[in-house]
mmCIF file of C-alpha atoms in Angstrom:
data_model
loop_
_atom_site.group_PDB
_atom_site.id
_atom_site.type_symbol
_atom_site.label_atom_id
_atom_site.label_comp_id
_atom_site.label_asym_id
_atom_site.label_seq_id
_atom_site.Cartn_x
_atom_site.Cartn_y
_atom_site.Cartn_z
ATOM 1 C CA MET A 1 -109.234 40.187 -186.984
ATOM 2 C CA MET A 2 -109.356 42.518 -183.967
ATOM 3 C CA THR A 3 -111.583 41.321 -181.127
ATOM 4 C CA ARG A 4 -114.564 43.391 -180.144
ATOM 5 C CA THR A 5 -112.959 43.928 -176.741
ATOM 6 C CA GLU A 6 -109.774 45.311 -178.291
ATOM 7 C CA LEU A 7 -111.800 47.487 -180.672
ATOM 8 C CA ARG A 8 -113.666 49.044 -177.730
ATOM 9 C CA LEU A 9 -110.361 49.676 -175.943
ATOM 10 C CA ARG A 10 -108.826 51.296 -179.026
ATOM 11 C CA GLN A 11 -111.942 53.438 -179.512
ATOM 12 C CA ARG A 12 -111.704 54.681 -175.936
ATOM 13 C CA GLN A 13 -108.014 55.417 -176.317
ATOM 14 C CA ALA A 14 -108.517 57.236 -179.624
ATOM 15 C CA ALA A 15 -111.371 59.304 -178.166
ATOM 16 C CA SER A 16 -109.085 60.219 -175.285
ATOM 17 C CA MET A 17 -106.350 61.329 -177.703
ATOM 18 C CA LEU A 18 -108.828 63.493 -179.607
ATOM 19 C CA ARG A 19 -109.991 65.036 -176.337
ATOM 20 C CA GLN A 20 -106.373 65.716 -175.427
ATOM 21 C CA ALA A 21 -106.053 67.545 -178.756
ATOM 22 C CA GLY A 22 -109.033 69.734 -177.806
ATOM 23 C CA ILE A 23 -111.394 68.020 -180.249
ATOM 24 C CA VAL A 24 -114.982 67.479 -179.143
ATOM 25 C CA ILE A 25 -116.767 64.414 -180.516
ATOM 26 C CA THR A 26 -120.160 62.973 -179.665
ATOM 27 C CA PRO A 27 -120.575 59.602 -177.869
ATOM 28 C CA LYS A 28 -122.156 58.240 -181.056
ATOM 29 C CA GLU A 29 -119.088 59.304 -183.056
ATOM 30 C CA ALA A 30 -116.786 57.680 -180.490
ATOM 31 C CA SER A 31 -118.555 54.374 -181.134
ATOM 32 C CA THR A 32 -117.822 54.640 -184.882
ATOM 33 C CA ILE A 33 -114.056 55.126 -184.516
ATOM 34 C CA GLU A 34 -112.265 52.583 -186.644
ATOM 35 C CA ALA A 35 -109.150 50.846 -185.312
ATOM 36 C CA ALA A 36 -107.292 49.640 -188.410
ATOM 37 C CA ASP A 37 -104.604 47.067 -187.750
ATOM 38 C CA CYS A 38 -104.028 46.551 -191.476
ATOM 39 C CA GLY A 39 -104.571 42.815 -190.989
ATOM 40 C CA LEU A 40 -101.163 42.462 -189.333
ATOM 41 C CA GLY A 41 -102.389 42.013 -185.753
ATOM 42 C CA LYS A 42 -99.865 44.427 -184.216
ATOM 43 C CA PHE A 43 -102.045 47.481 -183.825
ATOM 44 C CA GLU A 44 -99.761 49.597 -181.640
ATOM 45 C CA GLN A 45 -96.923 49.134 -184.139
ATOM 46 C CA ILE A 46 -98.832 49.252 -187.436
ATOM 47 C CA GLY A 47 -102.247 50.815 -187.808
ATOM 48 C CA LEU A 48 -104.242 53.865 -186.788
ATOM 49 C CA GLY A 49 -107.503 55.100 -185.303
ATOM 50 C CA VAL A 50 -109.898 56.910 -187.665
ATOM 51 C CA LEU A 51 -113.017 58.967 -187.091
ATOM 52 C CA VAL A 52 -114.805 59.808 -190.348
ATOM 53 C CA TYR A 53 -116.746 63.047 -189.965
ATOM 54 C CA VAL A 54 -118.131 63.111 -193.478
ATOM 55 C CA ASN A 55 -117.487 61.207 -196.696
ATOM 56 C CA THR A 56 -119.712 62.151 -199.612
ATOM 57 C CA GLU A 57 -119.328 61.509 -203.321
ATOM 58 C CA ARG A 58 -117.255 64.701 -203.475
ATOM 59 C CA CYS A 59 -115.255 65.273 -200.285
ATOM 60 C CA CYS A 60 -114.265 63.814 -196.967
ATOM 61 C CA ALA A 61 -112.948 64.850 -193.548
ATOM 62 C CA LYS A 62 -111.496 62.615 -190.851
ATOM 63 C CA GLU A 63 -109.517 62.737 -187.654
ATOM 64 C CA LEU A 64 -106.631 60.291 -187.375
ATOM 65 C CA ALA A 65 -105.294 59.153 -184.003
ATOM 66 C CA LEU A 66 -101.810 57.649 -183.938
ATOM 67 C CA TRP A 67 -100.354 55.804 -180.967
ATOM 68 C CA PRO A 68 -96.759 56.604 -179.900
ATOM 69 C CA GLY A 69 -94.419 55.440 -182.675
ATOM 70 C CA GLN A 70 -97.294 53.853 -184.597
ATOM 71 C CA THR A 71 -96.755 53.518 -188.364
ATOM 72 C CA PHE A 72 -99.339 53.581 -191.105
ATOM 73 C CA PRO A 73 -97.900 51.587 -194.005
ATOM 74 C CA GLU A 74 -96.898 52.868 -197.424
ATOM 75 C CA HIS A 75 -99.759 53.155 -199.900
ATOM 76 C CA ARG A 76 -101.278 55.248 -202.654
ATOM 77 C CA HIS A 77 -104.796 56.211 -203.710
ATOM 78 C CA PRO A 78 -105.144 55.120 -207.341
ATOM 79 C CA PRO A 79 -107.337 56.644 -210.071
ATOM 80 C CA VAL A 80 -110.978 55.559 -210.061
ATOM 81 C CA GLY A 81 -112.717 55.191 -213.406
ATOM 82 C CA ALA A 82 -112.056 57.585 -216.259
ATOM 83 C CA THR A 83 -112.487 60.904 -214.479
ATOM 84 C CA ASP A 84 -111.192 60.587 -210.885
ATOM 85 C CA PRO A 85 -107.371 60.833 -210.665
ATOM 86 C CA GLY A 86 -107.481 59.346 -207.155
ATOM 87 C CA LYS A 87 -107.872 60.739 -203.682
ATOM 88 C CA GLU A 88 -106.123 64.022 -202.896
ATOM 89 C CA GLU A 89 -105.506 64.571 -199.214
ATOM 90 C CA THR A 90 -104.236 67.215 -196.827
ATOM 91 C CA PHE A 91 -102.821 66.137 -193.486
ATOM 92 C CA ARG A 92 -102.902 68.754 -190.745
ATOM 93 C CA CYS A 93 -101.215 67.953 -187.450
ATOM 94 C CA ARG A 94 -103.351 68.991 -184.464
ATOM 95 C CA TRP A 95 -101.424 67.461 -181.603
ATOM 96 C CA GLY A 96 -98.154 65.552 -181.150
ATOM 97 C CA LEU A 97 -95.729 64.932 -183.960
ATOM 98 C CA VAL A 98 -95.880 63.073 -187.296
ATOM 99 C CA TYR A 99 -93.169 62.027 -189.707
ATOM 100 C CA LEU A 100 -94.597 61.773 -193.212
ATOM 101 C CA TYR A 101 -92.656 60.159 -196.074
ATOM 102 C CA VAL A 102 -93.312 60.988 -199.708
ATOM 103 C CA PRO A 103 -91.505 60.662 -203.058
ATOM 104 C CA GLY A 104 -88.502 62.912 -203.570
ATOM 105 C CA SER A 105 -84.907 63.137 -202.433
ATOM 106 C CA ARG A 106 -84.341 60.631 -199.655
ATOM 107 C CA THR A 107 -83.796 62.368 -196.305
ATOM 108 C CA ARG A 108 -80.501 61.463 -194.671
ATOM 109 C CA ARG A 109 -80.870 60.288 -191.093
ATOM 110 C CA PRO A 110 -84.677 60.166 -191.113
ATOM 111 C CA LYS A 111 -86.401 60.456 -187.755
ATOM 112 C CA ALA A 112 -88.645 57.417 -188.284
ATOM 113 C CA ARG A 113 -87.797 53.870 -189.311
ATOM 114 C CA PRO A 114 -90.062 51.377 -191.034
ATOM 115 C CA PRO A 115 -91.333 48.572 -188.783
ATOM 116 C CA ALA A 116 -88.653 45.920 -188.272
ATOM 117 C CA GLY A 117 -88.782 43.107 -190.790
ATOM 118 C CA ARG A 118 -90.923 45.041 -193.276
ATOM 119 C CA GLU A 119 -88.333 47.592 -194.475
ATOM 120 C CA ALA A 120 -88.521 46.475 -198.106
ATOM 121 C CA THR A 121 -92.150 47.585 -198.297
ATOM 122 C CA TYR A 122 -91.293 51.206 -197.442
ATOM 123 C CA THR A 123 -89.816 52.692 -200.610
ATOM 124 C CA VAL A 124 -90.320 56.499 -200.414
ATOM 125 C CA GLY A 125 -88.063 58.424 -198.053
ATOM 126 C CA HIS A 126 -88.472 62.172 -198.400
ATOM 127 C CA GLU A 127 -89.317 63.273 -194.861
ATOM 128 C CA VAL A 128 -91.893 65.913 -193.949
ATOM 129 C CA VAL A 129 -92.141 66.746 -190.246
ATOM 130 C CA LEU A 130 -95.557 67.894 -189.089
ATOM 131 C CA ARG A 131 -96.047 69.576 -185.744
ATOM 132 C CA PRO A 132 -99.303 71.153 -184.519
ATOM 133 C CA GLY A 133 -100.390 73.750 -187.081
ATOM 134 C CA ASP A 134 -98.306 72.197 -189.890
ATOM 135 C CA GLN A 135 -99.955 70.594 -192.899
ATOM 136 C CA TYR A 136 -99.075 68.906 -196.173
ATOM 137 C CA THR A 137 -101.170 68.312 -199.291
ATOM 138 C CA LEU A 138 -100.542 65.061 -201.123
ATOM 139 C CA PRO A 139 -101.435 64.759 -204.823
ATOM 140 C CA PRO A 140 -103.482 61.747 -206.000
ATOM 141 C CA ASN A 141 -101.823 58.377 -206.649
ATOM 142 C CA THR A 142 -98.697 59.324 -204.638
ATOM 143 C CA LEU A 143 -96.945 56.799 -202.402
ATOM 144 C CA HIS A 144 -96.757 57.821 -198.751
ATOM 145 C CA TRP A 145 -96.433 56.439 -195.242
ATOM 146 C CA PHE A 146 -96.276 58.045 -191.827
ATOM 147 C CA GLN A 147 -95.270 57.428 -188.257
ATOM 148 C CA ALA A 148 -96.162 59.216 -185.028
ATOM 149 C CA GLY A 149 -93.544 60.696 -182.733
ATOM 150 C CA PRO A 150 -92.904 59.416 -179.208
ATOM 151 C CA GLU A 151 -96.153 60.795 -177.743
ATOM 152 C CA GLY A 152 -98.458 59.842 -180.615
ATOM 153 C CA ALA A 153 -100.339 62.296 -182.796
ATOM 154 C CA VAL A 154 -103.723 63.605 -183.819
ATOM 155 C CA VAL A 155 -104.037 64.579 -187.486
ATOM 156 C CA SER A 156 -106.961 66.055 -189.406
ATOM 157 C CA GLU A 157 -107.365 64.796 -192.953
ATOM 158 C CA PHE A 158 -109.223 66.885 -195.539
ATOM 159 C CA SER A 159 -109.667 65.103 -198.862
ATOM 160 C CA THR A 160 -111.697 64.166 -201.854
ATOM 161 C CA THR A 161 -113.914 61.079 -201.495
ATOM 162 C CA SER A 162 -112.321 58.334 -199.435
ATOM 163 C CA ARG A 163 -112.461 54.768 -200.754
ATOM 164 C CA ASP A 164 -110.092 52.982 -198.390
ATOM 165 C CA GLU A 165 -110.847 49.600 -199.928
ATOM 166 C CA LEU A 166 -109.185 50.721 -203.182
ATOM 167 C CA ASP A 167 -105.908 51.805 -201.563
ATOM 168 C CA VAL A 168 -102.830 50.107 -202.984
ATOM 169 C CA PHE A 169 -100.314 49.088 -200.298
ATOM 170 C CA THR A 170 -96.684 48.317 -201.042
ATOM 171 C CA ASP A 171 -96.700 45.538 -198.427
ATOM 172 C CA PRO A 172 -98.662 42.649 -199.950
ATOM 173 C CA GLU A 173 -99.606 41.362 -196.484
ATOM 174 C CA VAL A 174 -101.497 44.521 -195.564
ATOM 175 C CA ARG A 175 -105.273 44.218 -195.613
ATOM 176 C CA ARG A 176 -107.327 47.385 -195.315
ATOM 177 C CA ILE A 177 -110.831 46.356 -194.365
ATOM 178 C CA THR A 178 -113.027 49.119 -193.016
ATOM 179 C CA MET B 1 -113.722 98.749 -196.921
ATOM 180 C CA MET B 2 -112.230 97.630 -193.606
ATOM 181 C CA THR B 3 -109.152 99.549 -192.499
ATOM 182 C CA ARG B 4 -105.867 97.738 -192.125
ATOM 183 C CA THR B 5 -105.955 98.529 -188.403
ATOM 184 C CA GLU B 6 -109.359 96.931 -187.996
ATOM 185 C CA LEU B 7 -108.296 93.927 -190.073
ATOM 186 C CA ARG B 8 -105.308 93.346 -187.784
ATOM 187 C CA LEU B 9 -107.562 93.621 -184.721
ATOM 188 C CA ARG B 10 -110.076 91.152 -186.177
ATOM 189 C CA GLN B 11 -107.271 88.739 -187.098
ATOM 190 C CA ARG B 12 -105.950 88.831 -183.541
ATOM 191 C CA GLN B 13 -109.427 88.289 -182.128
ATOM 192 C CA ALA B 14 -110.143 85.414 -184.516
ATOM 193 C CA ALA B 15 -106.805 83.771 -183.694
ATOM 194 C CA SER B 16 -107.660 84.081 -180.025
ATOM 195 C CA MET B 17 -111.051 82.405 -180.608
ATOM 196 C CA LEU B 18 -109.397 79.549 -182.480
ATOM 197 C CA ARG B 19 -106.923 79.140 -179.630
ATOM 198 C CA GLN B 20 -109.786 79.084 -177.180
ATOM 199 C CA ALA B 21 -111.284 76.247 -179.246
ATOM 200 C CA GLY B 22 -108.017 74.311 -178.863
ATOM 201 C CA ILE B 23 -106.977 74.893 -182.478
ATOM 202 C CA VAL B 24 -103.288 75.508 -183.159
ATOM 203 C CA ILE B 25 -102.434 77.767 -186.092
ATOM 204 C CA THR B 26 -99.097 79.169 -187.234
ATOM 205 C CA PRO B 27 -98.256 82.904 -187.029
ATOM 206 C CA LYS B 28 -98.196 82.951 -190.839
ATOM 207 C CA GLU B 29 -101.711 81.505 -190.946
ATOM 208 C CA ALA B 30 -102.904 84.087 -188.402
ATOM 209 C CA SER B 31 -101.797 86.825 -190.790
ATOM 210 C CA THR B 32 -103.949 85.344 -193.590
ATOM 211 C CA ILE B 33 -107.201 85.302 -191.607
ATOM 212 C CA GLU B 34 -109.885 87.078 -193.581
ATOM 213 C CA ALA B 35 -112.318 89.390 -191.799
ATOM 214 C CA ALA B 36 -115.344 89.577 -194.089
ATOM 215 C CA ASP B 37 -117.732 92.412 -193.348
ATOM 216 C CA CYS B 38 -119.788 91.667 -196.476
ATOM 217 C CA GLY B 39 -119.383 95.274 -197.550
ATOM 218 C CA LEU B 40 -121.854 96.434 -194.894
ATOM 219 C CA GLY B 41 -119.337 97.985 -192.504
ATOM 220 C CA LYS B 42 -120.841 96.444 -189.361
ATOM 221 C CA PHE B 43 -118.465 93.560 -188.839
ATOM 222 C CA GLU B 44 -119.525 92.521 -185.348
ATOM 223 C CA GLN B 45 -123.149 92.305 -186.498
ATOM 224 C CA ILE B 46 -122.715 90.916 -190.018
ATOM 225 C CA GLY B 47 -119.623 89.064 -191.162
ATOM 226 C CA LEU B 48 -117.174 86.403 -190.042
ATOM 227 C CA GLY B 49 -113.521 85.529 -189.673
ATOM 228 C CA VAL B 50 -112.144 82.856 -191.999
ATOM 229 C CA LEU B 51 -108.903 80.902 -192.051
ATOM 230 C CA VAL B 52 -108.505 78.857 -195.242
ATOM 231 C CA TYR B 53 -106.337 75.797 -194.583
ATOM 232 C CA VAL B 54 -106.472 74.432 -198.107
ATOM 233 C CA ASN B 55 -108.490 75.147 -201.242
ATOM 234 C CA THR B 56 -107.543 73.096 -204.282
ATOM 235 C CA GLU B 57 -109.420 72.435 -207.507
ATOM 236 C CA ARG B 58 -111.146 69.560 -205.704
ATOM 237 C CA CYS B 59 -111.654 70.280 -202.013
ATOM 238 C CA CYS B 60 -111.346 72.861 -199.283
ATOM 239 C CA ALA B 61 -111.096 73.159 -195.499
ATOM 240 C CA LYS B 62 -111.528 76.302 -193.390
ATOM 241 C CA GLU B 63 -112.039 77.435 -189.832
ATOM 242 C CA LEU B 64 -114.737 80.030 -189.289
ATOM 243 C CA ALA B 65 -114.699 82.354 -186.288
ATOM 244 C CA LEU B 66 -117.969 84.038 -185.357
ATOM 245 C CA TRP B 67 -118.260 86.899 -182.889
ATOM 246 C CA PRO B 68 -121.049 86.786 -180.267
ATOM 247 C CA GLY B 69 -124.388 87.082 -182.084
ATOM 248 C CA GLN B 70 -122.648 87.704 -185.422
ATOM 249 C CA THR B 71 -124.662 86.754 -188.519
ATOM 250 C CA PHE B 72 -123.399 85.567 -191.859
ATOM 251 C CA PRO B 73 -126.009 86.539 -194.430
ATOM 252 C CA GLU B 74 -128.200 84.232 -196.490
ATOM 253 C CA HIS B 75 -126.559 82.898 -199.640
ATOM 254 C CA ARG B 76 -126.115 79.863 -201.871
ATOM 255 C CA HIS B 77 -123.248 78.357 -203.837
ATOM 256 C CA PRO B 78 -124.471 78.102 -207.440
ATOM 257 C CA PRO B 79 -123.458 75.568 -210.108
ATOM 258 C CA VAL B 80 -120.193 76.325 -211.929
ATOM 259 C CA GLY B 81 -119.985 75.380 -215.589
ATOM 260 C CA ALA B 82 -121.554 72.202 -216.921
ATOM 261 C CA THR B 83 -120.196 69.680 -214.443
ATOM 262 C CA ASP B 84 -119.952 71.312 -210.985
ATOM 263 C CA PRO B 85 -123.331 71.444 -209.191
ATOM 264 C CA GLY B 86 -121.939 74.035 -206.768
ATOM 265 C CA LYS B 87 -120.093 73.900 -203.475
ATOM 266 C CA GLU B 88 -121.138 71.222 -200.995
ATOM 267 C CA GLU B 89 -120.195 72.040 -197.425
ATOM 268 C CA THR B 90 -120.200 70.477 -193.992
ATOM 269 C CA PHE B 91 -120.233 72.739 -190.935
ATOM 270 C CA ARG B 92 -118.857 71.225 -187.746
ATOM 271 C CA CYS B 93 -119.152 73.240 -184.549
ATOM 272 C CA ARG B 94 -115.937 73.129 -182.522
ATOM 273 C CA TRP B 95 -116.671 75.699 -179.840
ATOM 274 C CA GLY B 96 -119.607 77.879 -178.818
ATOM 275 C CA LEU B 97 -122.993 77.654 -180.442
ATOM 276 C CA VAL B 98 -124.322 78.230 -183.961
ATOM 277 C CA TYR B 99 -127.841 78.600 -185.296
ATOM 278 C CA LEU B 100 -127.957 77.516 -188.932
ATOM 279 C CA TYR B 101 -130.988 78.191 -191.133
ATOM 280 C CA VAL B 102 -131.780 76.101 -194.200
ATOM 281 C CA PRO B 103 -134.788 75.392 -196.438
ATOM 282 C CA GLY B 104 -137.595 73.335 -194.894
ATOM 283 C CA SER B 105 -140.387 73.783 -192.417
ATOM 284 C CA ARG B 106 -140.013 77.134 -190.691
ATOM 285 C CA THR B 107 -139.018 76.693 -187.039
ATOM 286 C CA ARG B 108 -141.442 78.349 -184.641
ATOM 287 C CA ARG B 109 -139.782 80.639 -182.147
ATOM 288 C CA PRO B 110 -136.319 80.476 -183.735
ATOM 289 C CA LYS B 111 -133.359 81.249 -181.475
ATOM 290 C CA ALA B 112 -131.768 83.731 -183.869
ATOM 291 C CA ARG B 113 -133.197 86.763 -185.609
ATOM 292 C CA PRO B 114 -132.001 88.333 -188.844
ATOM 293 C CA PRO B 115 -130.154 91.646 -188.407
ATOM 294 C CA ALA B 116 -132.599 94.498 -187.811
ATOM 295 C CA GLY B 117 -133.709 96.246 -190.974
ATOM 296 C CA ARG B 118 -132.597 93.435 -193.284
ATOM 297 C CA GLU B 119 -135.258 90.821 -192.381
ATOM 298 C CA ALA B 120 -136.607 90.598 -195.932
ATOM 299 C CA THR B 121 -133.305 89.224 -197.156
ATOM 300 C CA TYR B 122 -133.462 86.203 -194.842
ATOM 301 C CA THR B 123 -135.956 83.823 -196.428
ATOM 302 C CA VAL B 124 -135.139 80.301 -195.147
ATOM 303 C CA GLY B 125 -136.117 79.470 -191.595
ATOM 304 C CA HIS B 126 -135.593 75.810 -190.743
ATOM 305 C CA GLU B 127 -133.329 75.944 -187.693
ATOM 306 C CA VAL B 128 -130.423 73.593 -187.045
ATOM 307 C CA VAL B 129 -128.653 74.071 -183.710
ATOM 308 C CA LEU B 130 -124.974 73.140 -183.707
ATOM 309 C CA ARG B 131 -123.073 72.685 -180.471
ATOM 310 C CA PRO B 132 -119.488 71.389 -180.203
ATOM 311 C CA GLY B 133 -119.323 67.994 -181.910
ATOM 312 C CA ASP B 134 -122.460 68.633 -184.005
ATOM 313 C CA GLN B 135 -122.282 68.976 -187.765
ATOM 314 C CA TYR B 136 -124.523 69.495 -190.780
ATOM 315 C CA THR B 137 -123.894 68.821 -194.477
ATOM 316 C CA LEU B 138 -125.447 71.282 -196.895
ATOM 317 C CA PRO B 139 -126.123 70.222 -200.516
ATOM 318 C CA PRO B 140 -124.948 72.502 -203.346
ATOM 319 C CA ASN B 141 -126.979 75.540 -204.404
ATOM 320 C CA THR B 142 -128.958 75.581 -201.125
ATOM 321 C CA LEU B 143 -129.855 78.836 -199.387
ATOM 322 C CA HIS B 144 -128.486 79.148 -195.852
ATOM 323 C CA TRP B 145 -127.492 81.662 -193.215
ATOM 324 C CA PHE B 146 -126.156 81.359 -189.716
ATOM 325 C CA GLN B 147 -125.691 83.244 -186.490
ATOM 326 C CA ALA B 148 -123.464 82.607 -183.485
ATOM 327 C CA GLY B 149 -124.823 82.216 -179.974
ATOM 328 C CA PRO B 150 -124.084 84.689 -177.154
ATOM 329 C CA GLU B 151 -120.429 83.664 -176.732
ATOM 330 C CA GLY B 152 -119.535 83.374 -180.411
ATOM 331 C CA ALA B 153 -118.509 80.193 -182.191
ATOM 332 C CA VAL B 154 -115.731 78.367 -183.977
ATOM 333 C CA VAL B 155 -116.843 76.170 -186.873
ATOM 334 C CA SER B 156 -114.833 73.905 -189.164
ATOM 335 C CA GLU B 157 -115.959 73.840 -192.766
ATOM 336 C CA PHE B 158 -115.155 70.856 -195.000
ATOM 337 C CA SER B 159 -116.206 71.346 -198.609
ATOM 338 C CA THR B 160 -115.624 71.041 -202.276
ATOM 339 C CA THR B 161 -113.685 73.876 -203.929
ATOM 340 C CA SER B 162 -114.512 77.285 -202.493
ATOM 341 C CA ARG B 163 -115.187 80.139 -204.897
ATOM 342 C CA ASP B 164 -116.523 82.816 -202.559
ATOM 343 C CA GLU B 165 -116.709 85.389 -205.329
ATOM 344 C CA LEU B 166 -119.452 83.345 -207.029
ATOM 345 C CA ASP B 167 -121.704 83.130 -203.966
ATOM 346 C CA VAL B 168 -125.216 84.461 -204.532
ATOM 347 C CA PHE B 169 -126.519 86.530 -201.594
ATOM 348 C CA THR B 170 -130.193 87.257 -201.061
ATOM 349 C CA ASP B 171 -129.331 90.763 -199.785
ATOM 350 C CA PRO B 172 -128.362 92.806 -202.854
ATOM 351 C CA GLU B 173 -126.231 95.121 -200.731
ATOM 352 C CA VAL B 174 -123.890 92.339 -199.616
ATOM 353 C CA ARG B 175 -120.480 92.336 -201.289
ATOM 354 C CA ARG B 176 -118.258 89.305 -200.759
ATOM 355 C CA ILE B 177 -114.754 90.324 -201.713
ATOM 356 C CA THR B 178 -111.991 88.024 -200.527
#
């Protein structure tokens, strides 16, 4: 569990990254930034900062802030009920550099490596490199993980409804509490 | 019908506005910017620039570029078929200033005025002022129109699927061809 003091620090840092990317947010929004450490207690290695702009029963938009080299662990967004095939999401890099891994032919000499000691929980290895202005749309229920480049990254996410608590992580130790 | 020369000019101007707002787009994206004059042939008065990032069967994200004082005419996004109640959209101001008008109590002394000669086709008058970092979520099938402030505006739109050709405009002379 992240302390309140660390949460405030991470919120300030994330807000600063967004500002650096040219993104204006309100003070009230800054105070709602989530710092997800995935229950692993090593935020700068595994986790991310998230500002949810809107999340209705139909669609969602967020900004993601990634610290230098920070990894968000492999997961998928499963179907919900009989009619929702799961969350579909588009990642658009706004600032910095992101390595995104999805199913498909495994990239030789990938730029990112899974966090040490947890390699077995990173199973997809087709690399997509996103620089500012690049984007990638991920179908529902598709395994993916991502890691920021050496300066960190700011990524916009446009998606259907977000239900983070339903995400299925490959690493059984990951806890996604929002 | 806008000439190809004017379209190219409007695309360059819109790309420049996005850049000014700190938004990075690719050259290929710049060439897909739409300059909608709503069939009225007075683009700087009535119309807008649009860059569609993604528009799937489930959700959509765009950047809108508005010229100084430019108005986008009153319209709504009607239900589609038996299950889709119509497009839901969130406008988030990134740069500049936008006056958005929606149903509700009519604002006294509104900041924007409908284009001269077309006042009768602007029927909703509850004013929402959006500055950078402000946003507003509009339910489906809800009349709305908007006008940029004196310097123009850049607005992100997060929504369900966009089907511009189905939009219902109050002004019968408006044509929305994309």
